[in-house]
Amino acid sequence: MTLLEREEYLSGLTSQFRNAVSGKGQAAVICGDAGIGKTSLVETFTQLQADKAKIYWGACDALFTPRPLAPLYDIAGKMKSKIIDKLEQEAPRPSIFNEFLNEIHKEEPNIIVIEDVHWADESTFDFIIFLAKRINKYKSLLIITYRNDEIGPTHPLRLSLSNIPTKYLKRFELPPLSINAVNDLAKSFGRDGGSIFKRTSGNPFLITELLMNDEENIPATVKDLMIFRLSRLSPEARSAVETFSVIPGSVDKWLINLLIKNYNVIDEAVDSGILKVENDSVSFRHELLQIAVEESLSESKRFEKNTAVLNILLGQKNIAPFLARIMHHAAKTANTDVILKYAPLAAKQAARLGAHEQALKHYMTALQFSEHLSSNERLDILEGYAHECYLTARIEEGIQSCKSAIEILKDHHDPIREGENFRRLSRLLWYYGKDKKGEEYILKAIETLEKFPPGKQLAMSYSNFSQIYMLREKTSEAVKWGEKAVEIAKSINDVEIEAHALNNIGASKMFASDDPGEKYLRKSLELSLQNDLHEHVCRAYVNLGTAYMYKRHLSKADKFFSDAVDYANEKDIKLASLCVAGEVAQIKLHMGNWDEAFEVSYEVYENKNAPVMDKLLPVTVIGLIRARRNDPGAFQLLDEADEMVYDTGELMKIVKVKAARAEAFWLKNELQTNVEELITAYDLVKVSNNPWAIGEIAFWLWKGGKLQKIPEPIAEPYLLQIEGKWAEASELWENLKCPYEQALALSDGNEKTMKKAVEIFEKLGASAASQLIKQKMRKSGIKNIPKGPRKSTKENPSGLTGRQVEILELVANGLSNSEIGNKLYISARTVENHISTIFSKLNIHTRTEAAALVHQNHIKI
Amino acid sequence: MPRYLIERTFIGNLKLPANGEKDRASFINNNFECNVTWLYSFVSDDRKKSYCIYEALTPEAVRKAAGRNNIPVDRIIEVNVLDPYICK
């Protein structure tokens, strides 16, 4: 693995070495936690200097009783000297040390490395201090490394080193890697940098171990390290560390006071690099170390420690702040009574705080023990679980748990609750891509609930029904059911349902290009923000974004989507960030950032937990990019998308999938074979009021020669194109910053605009479209069809063509015009012409300047 | 992992061997970072065309690696091995 974020230390060492070579010897002390990368730094540095200096390497050993002068043995063994003999004869130390100085003087310049000094014995300390104090008289660099987590502040090494003048002693304390570096590393392994950073606090050794191993398990090397450190503690300190290991995160002082009697044991554990003290709490130096200790406990010990902590927490007067921790220790000890009593409370508390993943886990823990529950209690947990499943995008589990709840309710005669579960199931089914099944259940819910005076449950069912119509883009039905929901919501003062219904009304109006729609959506957003209705805030952002996306107001849409993502991440609402990915990918696709569009899409495509609904657009975007680039796998994905979209009933997704498929067929010159599919889609779309949806499908139908008459309403750029006004259309697309669509319009034009279209396609990497248009140009007898900006020209920032680069290279190598001409089979005059073009492109005047540019690598050849 | 055949057209001649150890290391490192493996290539006699066999998860990864290594991509085709001995 490459050395990250260590440049400044490398250059510090290099400048010290430079001083040493000039006769002012230097000492460097490199310290940092275990695994921080001291050895890697020194190794990299010495490799860089290997040809400039003699390098000696010695190390101290991690033995209970260290070998005296071990590093000196290591180094002297490499020298042709009598030091080893003297050592064995136990000659007086000063004479041995002086002999050593004589030896290094013979082999100047040199670098002497002494590693892991924290394990050194007394005599090695003496040796190091002796060397450090005299090193400035030699052309030598002395490098000492130690773990500062194993050396207390009063350690003799620290005191001795502090006596050496800082003029030639530099101290480098290596910090942990930053989150950015960890992200980069994790990315190359396809892993999540955030969680790795959290678990390792940026320690490179631990990061490497985690990356090289299965994420779930603690690597054996870390365990070994921990067991070794534990074995050096006193029994009391070891017991305390073991107790702390079962407590996640840091341990507050009040809790420590209740757990241990003697504070000295903490100092002991801190000195040996296991714990650290911060403000009013104690924690492990790395989360991984903590897990390693916990895993090393025997089953009975783990039970004993957890029970002790659990009892202390349960004994507190106000347990609200400790609900999550109580759950943790109860689960570890399988304490059913405590789990079942506190799980729903903990889950609700977590949900209120926006920690939906945690809430989900609490319910899951409770469900594991639910055979001990009454059916009523079980029902509570199933309902809560289903709701959190929905919010955290675990649709299948949500459906299962909803069905279980409905099953229990069969014997309960609680129709209102039953209706509510029908409604919830309907929503989950919709997310699963089953629009028709979803409709079935929402009708069941309404039918059940309408038998009772209107309340919360009925209002919400109306609103969900409105939502189904909104997504199908049946405006009048969506508005009708939405208004019914608002009416009840207002009468019972339910802001949440009001916000939900206003969203549906506003979105469906906006999709139908009815501008007052935005007013409703914004009101919904405001209500949701004010009342902390997390899910509805996200929905409002997403639907505002979608409406602007339809209109190709890309930057505005982008803003709403990024607001949605930010908010969703903050509140842990996975569902929203997942559903936004497809939209964001589309924006990037329109803007011509296809690589980014792919990255965003691929992440969701690969995510096994992503619901069908959220995979649809990403799959479509990847398929379309492949079709446009002429890359393999396009139709495989577009077929996959088509299969998924079949049952969703969501108009926007149907339009995107069908349009992408039509384009892919068109690019293969096979639009005719797709026309039937397109006509079916058109029948569905034209009954909506959405001019953009209608326009997109009508456009491809027109391309396929099957558009009978121009539909209404239809978005302007599509209308212009269908009417043959390609110039105006291309201008509109250009203003909307959709280069691909712009080129498509230009390709309907004359010779000049077709050439421009090809140029844009080539720049986007749209080789399928550019080939298609070139073919069309050849057929209509157009000559001089551009070959497009050739790859090497594009990559060459100076804008030289391949031939020009070739000539430039020869010029730089000192060839004359006629020599170049001979080599390339062109006349010297032509060479001269090329050269003058090259010079003007590069803004240079002489052959010497040209040579300089090439040899400084400014021109890539 | 899928295999891809990548057709490339070089303007000017393809320089062989690659430009020294350092470039080669960075080439391989770029491939590693993009999660693609270059298996082998055929180069046309005039060194203007190459046909490379890569292993990669996606064609996009092949393009990303090519972009970082500053080499052209004309066409990517997914391929399977077929030779006279294992002809199925």
Tab-separated table of N, CA and C in Angstrom, chain A residues 98 135 264 270 533 547 574 666 678 759 851:
chain	number	residue	atom	x	y	z
A	98	ASN	N	32.460	4.029	21.653
A	98	ASN	CA	33.421	4.807	20.867
A	98	ASN	C	33.861	4.054	19.626
A	135	ILE	N	26.041	12.753	17.598
A	135	ILE	CA	25.791	12.492	16.181
A	135	ILE	C	26.113	13.697	15.289
A	264	ASN	N	-6.241	3.867	40.053
A	264	ASN	CA	-4.888	3.615	39.546
A	264	ASN	C	-4.880	2.665	38.363
A	270	VAL	N	-3.895	3.114	30.721
A	270	VAL	CA	-3.579	4.231	29.818
A	270	VAL	C	-2.099	4.171	29.452
A	533	LEU	N	-41.275	16.419	10.433
A	533	LEU	CA	-41.824	15.238	9.781
A	533	LEU	C	-40.799	14.791	8.745
A	547	ALA	N	-40.289	17.420	-10.427
A	547	ALA	CA	-41.056	18.307	-11.312
A	547	ALA	C	-40.109	19.170	-12.148
A	574	LYS	N	-32.887	6.194	4.812
A	574	LYS	CA	-32.208	5.563	3.668
A	574	LYS	C	-33.055	5.648	2.408
A	666	TRP	N	-33.174	2.803	-31.734
A	666	TRP	CA	-32.887	3.781	-32.803
A	666	TRP	C	-31.390	3.794	-33.130
A	678	LEU	N	-43.624	1.048	-28.124
A	678	LEU	CA	-43.698	2.495	-27.974
A	678	LEU	C	-45.150	2.984	-28.066
A	759	GLU	N	-19.745	16.426	-33.914
A	759	GLU	CA	-18.710	16.945	-33.017
A	759	GLU	C	-19.143	16.832	-31.550
A	851	ALA	N	11.991	21.945	-28.426
A	851	ALA	CA	12.688	20.831	-27.785
A	851	ALA	C	12.504	20.887	-26.273
